[in-house]
Short mmCIF file of C-alpha atoms in Angstrom, two decimals:
data_model
loop_
_atom_site.label_atom_id
_atom_site.label_comp_id
_atom_site.label_asym_id
_atom_site.label_seq_id
_atom_site.Cartn_x
_atom_site.Cartn_y
_atom_site.Cartn_z
CA MET A 2 -202.34 186.89 69.21
CA ARG A 3 -201.43 183.30 69.43
CA VAL A 4 -203.81 181.13 72.21
CA LEU A 5 -203.28 177.40 72.70
CA ILE A 6 -205.82 175.51 74.14
CA GLU A 7 -205.95 172.60 75.42
CA ILE A 8 -209.50 170.43 75.82
CA HIS A 9 -209.14 166.93 76.25
CA GLU A 10 -212.94 165.69 77.09
CA GLY A 11 -215.80 166.06 75.06
CA HIS A 12 -218.26 167.75 77.52
CA ILE A 13 -215.32 170.30 77.50
CA VAL A 14 -216.02 170.19 73.79
CA ARG A 15 -219.85 170.90 75.13
CA ASN A 16 -218.60 173.97 77.30
CA PHE A 17 -216.47 176.33 74.29
CA LEU A 18 -216.67 174.83 70.79
CA GLU A 19 -220.46 174.70 71.01
CA ASN A 20 -220.61 177.95 72.08
CA GLY A 21 -218.59 179.77 69.66
CA LEU A 22 -215.70 180.14 71.08
CA LEU A 23 -212.84 179.99 68.15
CA GLU A 24 -215.69 182.15 66.55
CA ARG A 25 -214.98 185.39 69.08
CA LEU A 26 -211.53 184.24 69.31
CA THR A 27 -210.88 184.55 65.37
CA GLU A 28 -213.10 187.40 64.75
CA ARG A 29 -210.59 189.83 67.25
CA GLY A 30 -207.76 188.47 65.24
CA ALA A 31 -206.36 185.90 66.99
CA VAL A 32 -205.14 182.46 65.84
CA VAL A 33 -206.24 179.74 67.75
CA MET A 34 -204.34 176.37 68.14
CA VAL A 35 -206.64 173.77 69.83
CA VAL A 36 -204.64 171.06 71.65
CA THR A 37 -206.85 167.58 71.60
CA PRO A 38 -207.44 164.22 71.04
CA GLY A 39 -210.50 165.10 68.67
CA ALA A 40 -207.62 166.00 65.74
CA ARG A 41 -207.03 163.14 65.24
CA VAL A 42 -211.49 162.42 64.35
CA PRO A 43 -211.64 164.55 60.07
CA THR A 44 -215.59 164.73 61.20
CA PHE A 45 -214.76 167.39 65.11
CA VAL A 46 -212.00 168.72 62.58
CA LYS A 47 -214.34 169.62 59.68
CA ARG A 48 -217.23 170.82 62.05
CA PHE A 49 -215.87 173.17 64.02
CA GLU A 50 -212.38 174.63 61.54
CA ARG A 51 -212.25 177.67 60.20
CA GLU A 52 -209.77 180.29 59.19
CA GLY A 53 -207.27 181.21 62.38
CA ALA A 54 -207.72 177.63 63.69
CA ALA A 55 -205.87 174.94 63.55
CA PHE A 56 -206.27 170.93 65.98
CA ALA A 57 -203.41 168.98 66.74
CA ASP A 58 -203.39 166.51 69.25
CA LEU A 59 -199.93 165.50 71.55
CA GLY A 60 -201.41 162.48 73.01
CA LEU A 61 -201.46 164.16 76.48
CA ILE A 62 -204.18 161.13 77.61
CA THR A 63 -201.35 158.06 77.12
CA TYR A 64 -198.31 160.57 77.53
CA ARG A 65 -196.36 159.75 81.03
CA PRO A 66 -199.15 159.31 84.06
CA ARG A 67 -198.77 161.29 86.77
CA SER A 68 -195.08 160.41 88.33
CA ARG A 69 -194.96 159.67 92.11
CA VAL A 70 -193.60 163.82 92.57
CA GLU A 71 -196.61 164.78 90.81
CA VAL A 72 -198.94 163.12 93.17
CA TYR A 73 -197.12 164.45 96.16
CA ASP A 74 -197.63 167.15 94.96
CA PHE A 75 -201.02 167.66 94.84
CA ALA A 76 -201.09 166.16 98.23
CA LEU A 77 -199.30 168.16 99.82
CA GLY A 78 -200.78 171.17 98.22
CA LYS A 79 -204.50 170.03 99.62
CA TRP A 80 -202.41 169.08 102.99
CA LEU A 81 -201.03 173.20 103.37
CA CYS A 82 -204.25 174.06 102.10
CA ALA A 83 -206.28 172.65 104.48
CA ARG A 84 -204.11 173.75 107.58
CA GLY A 85 -204.43 177.66 106.07
CA LEU A 86 -200.62 177.54 104.53
CA ASN A 87 -201.17 179.15 101.70
CA ARG A 88 -198.45 181.03 101.02
CA LEU A 89 -196.52 177.90 101.20
CA ARG A 90 -198.43 176.58 98.97
CA ARG A 91 -198.25 179.05 96.01
CA TRP A 92 -194.03 178.56 96.79
CA SER A 93 -194.33 174.92 96.79
CA TRP A 94 -195.59 174.40 93.66
CA ARG A 95 -193.50 177.72 92.40
CA TYR A 96 -190.05 176.53 93.49
CA LEU A 97 -190.21 172.71 93.57
CA ALA A 98 -193.69 171.08 91.36
CA GLU A 99 -193.65 173.77 88.46
CA PRO A 100 -190.08 173.33 87.62
CA ARG A 101 -189.99 169.27 86.90
CA ALA A 102 -193.34 169.44 85.36
CA ALA A 103 -191.75 171.93 83.32
CA ARG A 104 -189.24 170.41 82.90
CA GLU A 105 -190.74 166.13 82.29
CA GLY A 106 -193.18 168.26 78.94
CA THR A 107 -190.59 167.11 76.17
CA ARG A 108 -193.72 167.25 73.90
CA GLU A 109 -195.23 170.70 75.55
CA ASN A 110 -191.87 172.04 75.56
CA ALA A 111 -191.60 171.68 71.42
CA LEU A 112 -195.03 172.25 70.51
CA LEU A 113 -194.32 175.80 71.99
CA ASP A 114 -190.82 175.95 70.19
CA GLN A 115 -192.27 175.47 67.08
CA TRP A 116 -196.10 177.78 67.78
CA LYS A 117 -194.50 180.19 70.19
CA PRO A 118 -198.46 180.83 71.45
CA ASP A 119 -198.83 184.67 73.26
CA VAL A 120 -201.06 183.05 75.84
CA VAL A 121 -201.82 179.40 77.03
CA VAL A 122 -205.77 178.07 78.06
CA SER A 123 -206.03 174.76 80.58
CA THR A 124 -209.57 173.79 80.03
CA HIS A 125 -210.20 171.13 83.03
CA LEU A 126 -208.00 171.94 85.84
CA SER A 127 -208.89 168.63 88.40
CA GLN A 128 -207.63 166.65 85.18
CA VAL A 129 -203.60 166.43 84.81
CA TYR A 130 -203.73 167.00 80.97
CA GLY A 131 -202.47 170.47 80.95
CA ARG A 132 -199.97 169.95 84.13
CA ARG A 133 -197.07 169.72 82.24
CA LEU A 134 -198.47 172.29 79.29
CA ILE A 135 -198.86 175.17 81.71
CA ALA A 136 -196.44 174.33 84.17
CA THR A 137 -193.47 174.23 80.77
CA ALA A 138 -196.01 177.84 79.63
CA HIS A 139 -195.45 179.65 82.90
CA ARG A 140 -191.82 178.79 83.36
CA ARG A 141 -190.85 180.61 79.99
CA GLY A 142 -192.92 183.58 80.88
CA ILE A 143 -196.21 182.82 78.64
CA PRO A 144 -199.12 184.57 80.25
CA THR A 145 -201.60 181.02 81.65
CA LEU A 146 -205.45 180.96 82.61
CA GLY A 147 -207.64 178.01 83.73
CA ASN A 148 -210.90 177.11 83.81
CA LEU A 149 -212.57 175.58 86.90
CA ASN A 150 -215.30 172.77 85.22
CA SER A 151 -217.54 172.73 87.32
CA TRP A 152 -218.95 172.98 90.59
CA ASP A 153 -216.93 169.92 92.75
CA ASN A 154 -213.98 170.42 91.30
CA VAL A 155 -211.70 172.37 93.99
CA TRP A 156 -213.61 169.49 96.07
CA LYS A 157 -211.28 167.68 94.23
CA GLY A 158 -207.91 169.14 93.76
CA LEU A 159 -206.25 170.94 90.95
CA TRP A 160 -204.17 168.79 89.00
CA VAL A 161 -203.26 171.82 86.57
CA ARG A 162 -202.47 175.45 88.60
CA PRO A 163 -202.52 178.33 86.55
CA GLU A 164 -202.41 182.51 86.82
CA VAL A 165 -205.89 183.05 86.43
CA ILE A 166 -208.72 180.71 86.95
CA THR A 167 -212.06 181.37 85.62
CA CYS A 168 -214.85 180.11 87.76
CA TRP A 169 -218.92 179.45 88.45
CA SER A 170 -219.54 181.96 90.97
CA GLU A 171 -218.13 184.15 94.16
CA HIS A 172 -218.63 180.60 95.85
CA ASN A 173 -215.85 179.07 93.76
CA ARG A 174 -213.26 181.46 94.06
CA GLU A 175 -213.54 181.59 98.13
CA GLU A 176 -212.81 177.12 97.49
CA ILE A 177 -210.28 178.25 94.72
CA CYS A 178 -208.67 180.48 97.51
CA THR A 179 -209.41 178.47 100.47
CA PHE A 180 -208.64 175.26 99.40
CA ALA A 181 -205.84 175.33 96.83
CA GLY A 182 -204.43 178.54 97.93
CA TYR A 183 -204.93 181.39 95.43
CA GLN A 184 -204.79 184.67 95.49
CA PRO A 185 -208.46 187.45 95.22
CA GLU A 186 -207.28 189.02 92.11
CA GLN A 187 -206.52 185.50 90.57
CA VAL A 188 -209.74 184.55 90.21
CA LYS A 189 -212.00 185.99 87.80
CA VAL A 190 -216.28 184.44 88.10
CA ILE A 191 -217.57 184.15 84.82
CA GLY A 192 -220.55 181.50 85.22
CA ALA A 193 -220.77 178.28 83.76
CA PRO A 194 -220.11 178.30 79.70
CA ALA A 195 -222.16 174.58 80.23
CA PHE A 196 -225.21 176.96 80.59
CA ASP A 197 -225.00 179.14 77.92
CA ALA A 198 -227.73 177.39 75.66
CA TYR A 199 -229.71 177.28 78.22
CA PHE A 200 -230.81 180.72 78.19
CA ALA A 201 -229.57 181.56 74.60
CA PRO A 202 -232.79 182.78 72.24
CA ASP A 203 -233.29 180.72 70.38
CA GLY A 204 -232.53 178.19 73.77
CA MET A 205 -236.12 178.43 75.39
CA TRP A 206 -238.53 176.52 74.58
CA THR A 207 -242.46 176.19 75.84
CA ARG A 208 -243.94 173.25 77.37
CA ALA A 209 -245.74 172.20 74.09
CA GLU A 210 -242.69 172.73 71.89
CA LEU A 211 -240.31 170.57 74.34
CA CYS A 212 -243.80 167.61 74.99
CA ALA A 213 -243.69 167.81 70.63
CA ARG A 214 -240.32 167.08 70.45
CA LEU A 215 -240.55 164.19 73.14
CA GLY A 216 -243.51 163.02 72.16
CA LEU A 217 -245.02 164.22 75.98
CA ASP A 218 -248.64 165.10 76.76
CA PRO A 219 -248.41 168.84 77.46
CA ALA A 220 -250.91 168.09 80.15
CA ARG A 221 -249.60 165.38 82.21
CA PRO A 222 -247.46 166.34 84.69
CA ILE A 223 -243.24 166.19 84.10
CA LEU A 224 -241.69 163.96 86.37
CA LEU A 225 -237.46 164.18 84.93
CA PHE A 226 -235.11 161.44 87.10
CA ALA A 227 -232.02 162.29 85.88
CA THR A 228 -228.93 159.24 86.88
CA LEU A 229 -226.06 159.20 89.08
CA GLY A 230 -223.28 157.63 86.60
CA GLN A 231 -221.65 154.01 87.41
CA PHE A 232 -218.80 155.71 88.73
CA SER A 233 -218.55 152.72 90.78
CA GLN A 234 -219.02 149.22 89.22
CA GLN A 235 -220.23 147.42 92.50
CA ILE A 236 -222.65 150.70 93.77
CA ASP A 237 -226.42 149.91 91.80
CA GLU A 238 -228.11 153.17 90.74
CA THR A 239 -231.44 151.76 89.40
CA ASN A 240 -233.39 151.01 92.36
CA PRO A 241 -234.64 154.38 93.20
CA PHE A 242 -235.45 154.40 89.61
CA GLU A 243 -237.55 150.94 89.77
CA ALA A 244 -238.64 152.48 93.66
CA LEU A 245 -240.17 155.30 91.46
CA LEU A 246 -242.24 153.54 89.11
CA ARG A 247 -243.89 150.87 91.93
CA ALA A 248 -244.98 153.77 93.21
CA LEU A 249 -246.68 154.71 90.28
CA ASP A 250 -247.75 151.74 89.46
CA GLN A 251 -249.84 151.77 93.01
CA GLY A 252 -251.32 154.88 92.41
CA LEU A 253 -248.92 156.79 94.45
CA ILE A 254 -248.35 159.82 93.00
CA PRO A 255 -251.42 162.13 91.41
CA GLY A 256 -252.20 162.76 88.27
CA ASN A 257 -250.73 159.83 85.63
CA PRO A 258 -247.51 161.64 85.54
CA GLN A 259 -245.12 160.91 82.58
CA ILE A 260 -241.77 160.06 83.37
CA VAL A 261 -238.46 161.06 81.48
CA LEU A 262 -235.69 158.70 82.32
CA ARG A 263 -232.16 161.17 81.44
CA MET A 264 -229.03 158.48 81.45
CA HIS A 265 -226.25 159.82 82.73
CA THR A 266 -223.26 158.96 80.03
CA TRP A 267 -221.53 156.58 82.42
CA SER A 268 -224.66 154.54 83.15
CA LYS A 269 -225.18 151.12 81.70
CA ASP A 270 -228.17 150.92 79.57
CA ILE A 271 -228.58 147.18 79.38
CA TYR A 272 -228.41 147.80 83.86
CA PHE A 273 -231.75 150.23 83.18
CA LYS A 274 -233.38 148.27 80.17
CA HIS A 275 -235.84 145.88 81.67
CA LEU A 276 -237.68 149.93 83.52
CA MET A 277 -237.07 151.71 80.22
CA SER A 278 -240.12 149.10 78.79
CA HIS A 279 -242.28 150.59 81.54
CA PRO A 280 -245.18 152.52 79.54
CA ALA A 281 -245.09 156.28 81.16
CA VAL A 282 -241.07 155.73 80.04
CA THR A 283 -239.75 158.34 78.19
CA LEU A 284 -235.81 157.71 77.30
CA SER A 285 -233.91 160.46 76.42
CA ARG A 286 -229.50 161.11 77.15
CA PHE A 287 -227.08 163.28 75.19
CA GLU A 288 -226.02 160.82 72.09
CA THR A 289 -222.90 162.37 70.53
CA TYR A 290 -219.90 160.55 70.56
CA VAL A 291 -216.92 161.36 69.31
CA PRO A 292 -213.12 158.87 69.85
CA GLY A 293 -210.44 160.34 72.27
CA LEU A 294 -213.00 162.48 73.64
CA THR A 295 -216.31 160.14 74.55
CA TRP A 296 -219.11 161.96 75.08
CA THR A 297 -219.31 165.53 73.75
CA PRO A 298 -222.78 167.41 72.73
CA THR A 299 -224.03 169.18 70.87
CA ARG A 300 -225.33 172.69 71.14
CA ASP A 301 -228.95 171.09 70.51
CA GLU A 302 -228.76 168.41 73.03
CA VAL A 303 -227.93 171.07 75.28
CA ILE A 304 -230.99 173.23 74.82
CA LEU A 305 -232.66 169.77 74.90
CA LEU A 306 -231.58 169.41 78.28
CA GLY A 307 -232.51 172.78 79.65
CA ASN A 308 -235.81 172.68 78.54
CA LEU A 309 -236.59 169.29 80.43
CA MET A 310 -235.63 170.92 83.28
CA ARG A 311 -237.01 174.01 82.52
CA HIS A 312 -240.47 171.85 82.48
CA ALA A 313 -240.84 169.46 84.50
CA ASP A 314 -242.67 169.27 87.17
CA VAL A 315 -240.15 167.74 89.68
CA VAL A 316 -236.68 166.15 89.20
CA ILE A 317 -235.34 163.68 90.94
CA SER A 318 -231.67 163.34 90.77
CA PRO A 319 -229.65 160.72 92.68
CA GLY A 320 -226.57 163.85 93.51
CA SER A 321 -225.87 164.07 89.93
CA THR A 322 -225.06 167.79 88.31
CA ILE A 323 -228.52 168.38 87.16
CA SER A 324 -229.46 167.89 91.46
CA ILE A 325 -228.29 171.53 91.36
CA GLU A 326 -229.20 172.66 87.72
CA PRO A 327 -232.44 173.01 87.91
CA ALA A 328 -232.34 175.53 90.38
CA ALA A 329 -231.79 177.89 87.45
CA PHE A 330 -235.45 177.75 86.84
CA ASP A 331 -237.00 177.50 90.09
CA THR A 332 -238.00 173.46 89.31
CA PRO A 333 -238.66 171.46 92.34
CA THR A 334 -235.90 169.04 93.21
CA LEU A 335 -235.12 165.73 95.79
CA VAL A 336 -232.41 163.74 95.90
CA PRO A 337 -232.95 160.08 96.67
CA VAL A 338 -230.25 158.96 98.98
CA PHE A 339 -232.15 155.20 99.38
CA ASN A 340 -231.13 151.50 98.43
CA GLU A 341 -232.47 148.97 98.79
CA TYR A 342 -230.51 146.34 98.46
CA MET A 343 -227.91 147.33 99.79
CA PRO A 344 -228.94 150.20 101.85
CA GLU A 345 -224.98 150.53 103.54
CA VAL A 346 -222.88 150.25 101.51
CA TYR A 347 -224.65 152.97 99.83
CA GLU A 348 -225.11 154.80 101.97
CA SER A 349 -220.75 154.70 102.90
CA TYR A 350 -220.59 155.49 98.96
CA PHE A 351 -223.13 158.44 99.07
CA ARG A 352 -222.05 160.09 101.95
CA GLN A 353 -217.98 159.62 101.29
CA THR A 354 -218.50 160.19 97.84
CA TRP A 355 -220.91 163.42 98.28
CA LEU A 356 -222.41 164.45 101.66
CA ASN A 357 -217.99 164.80 103.15
CA GLN A 358 -217.31 166.92 100.21
CA HIS A 359 -219.72 169.70 97.86
CA PHE A 360 -222.75 168.38 97.99
CA GLY A 361 -222.66 169.14 102.38
CA ARG A 362 -223.10 172.84 102.03
CA LEU A 363 -226.45 171.78 100.60
CA VAL A 364 -227.61 169.23 103.04
CA LYS A 365 -225.96 171.89 106.11
CA HIS A 366 -228.39 174.86 105.28
CA ASP A 367 -231.21 172.84 103.70
CA TRP A 368 -230.85 173.45 100.24
CA VAL A 369 -232.45 170.42 98.93
CA PRO A 370 -234.28 167.70 100.27
CA LEU A 371 -233.21 164.67 100.55
CA ALA A 372 -235.02 161.37 100.54
CA ARG A 373 -233.89 158.35 102.65
CA THR A 374 -236.16 156.30 101.71
CA PRO A 375 -239.26 155.42 99.02
CA GLU A 376 -242.28 156.43 100.91
CA SER A 377 -240.19 159.76 101.63
CA MET A 378 -240.07 160.09 97.52
CA VAL A 379 -242.63 159.56 97.12
CA GLU A 380 -244.29 162.21 99.62
CA MET A 381 -241.52 164.74 98.22
CA ILE A 382 -242.92 164.43 95.10
CA ASN A 383 -246.74 164.76 95.68
CA TRP A 384 -245.66 167.70 97.80
CA ALA A 385 -243.61 169.79 94.86
CA LEU A 386 -246.91 168.84 91.94
CA THR A 387 -249.18 170.44 94.53
CA ASP A 388 -246.40 173.72 95.63
CA ARG A 389 -244.06 174.16 93.66
CA SER A 390 -242.74 176.90 95.86
CA TRP A 391 -241.59 173.70 98.19
CA TYR A 392 -238.04 174.47 98.44
CA ARG A 393 -237.78 177.97 96.80
CA GLU A 394 -235.33 179.68 99.50
CA GLY A 395 -233.03 176.67 99.05
CA ARG A 396 -233.28 176.90 95.34
CA THR A 397 -232.73 180.48 95.09
CA HIS A 398 -229.67 180.27 97.80
CA ILE A 399 -228.57 177.16 95.11
CA ARG A 400 -228.84 179.52 91.63
CA GLU A 401 -226.82 183.22 93.88
CA GLN A 402 -224.06 181.04 95.28
CA ILE A 403 -223.57 178.58 93.62
CA LEU A 404 -224.70 178.68 89.92
CA GLY A 405 -223.49 182.35 89.43
CA PRO A 406 -224.61 184.53 86.39
CA LEU A 407 -227.55 182.97 84.48
CA ASP A 408 -227.39 185.39 81.31
CA GLY A 409 -225.95 182.69 78.48
CA LYS A 410 -223.00 185.25 78.87
CA ALA A 411 -219.86 182.60 80.34
CA THR A 412 -218.41 181.93 77.18
CA GLU A 413 -218.04 185.85 76.50
CA ARG A 414 -216.66 186.67 79.61
CA PHE A 415 -213.86 183.75 79.78
CA VAL A 416 -213.30 185.52 75.82
CA GLU A 417 -212.68 188.30 78.28
CA SER A 418 -211.09 187.66 81.03
CA LEU A 419 -208.17 185.12 78.69
CA TRP A 420 -208.37 189.00 76.13
CA ALA A 421 -206.73 190.48 78.98
CA LEU A 422 -203.83 188.89 79.16
CA LYS A 423 -202.19 189.23 75.92
#
């Protein structure tokens, strides 16, 4: 079996290559071609090279930006599905957009002519990288598979439309059918490959082991503050953390807690520099970088993050995916949605970007507490430190309805879904 798979972002490397995807495929006798910018980086190739695996870069990041027709098709597809016209959406893709995407895929056609795969895989459907590759393969009668990278990606829209999609949970499956026009039998629930390392036997540390690695005191409370990421240059993301340190200095949080500042890879260190030197703060982040792929966490880095969420006493995160991941470990979590410097701007940004989209379900059902002021944030932290069962019912719903299977076998199920297409 010849498998062609495109990987164009570093966190997708974390999801699949770091979880042994190439080993699982080649051990079954598959020959794998990975289309990735990492093919140009010798250290990347050396890390993952093995017999039966090859790497190539088609330059899909810069090659032909989205055409006007592609943008129209994307908007039309969302409009049709919003009105329940799913059959018409499937028709418009199959007979209008897909043929055009295939015609425009000059490099993709050349690669398929040369390599002749049995299956073609796209790993990030809300990004455009694999659009023409998948369209070209399908027009040639080659089976196609895609993975929904994250829980919020359906809301962002699917630029790539393979025959079969794998996703985190039954809730994701419902969203894909409702908002992208797929039929239920085309969508397979596998869980999140990104979480596999969290639940591997060697990935579950004791609290003492975690604290020894980070220089923390296991007897003192651990507050994990995970930043959102500087997605908008004009939006300040430091204020909730500043308010947390202020409360700590004022003695408003008992137990002499230590704070782990978990920096999103898109957060700007320089913006937090004046806060990082606080004696209660320990810095943590993904550190591995690959040119062309950007942040590319190793399995060891993922295991560290999993244990931070597992052993934190409270997690504070203003809307990142880490606002739901701690539910996997039943760790109390709260979401600050305030900014003392720009309250109107921040509220509008959070509402438009989060509350009106994927995050709205969590708020509607009260599955996570929102801290709308610094005072309420402190009150919630103290409540969670006193009673770990606080908001447990909400975390249970998140775990069961959004996170999907949490057994460390999502990558294995992805391989099974791929193999079923041969």
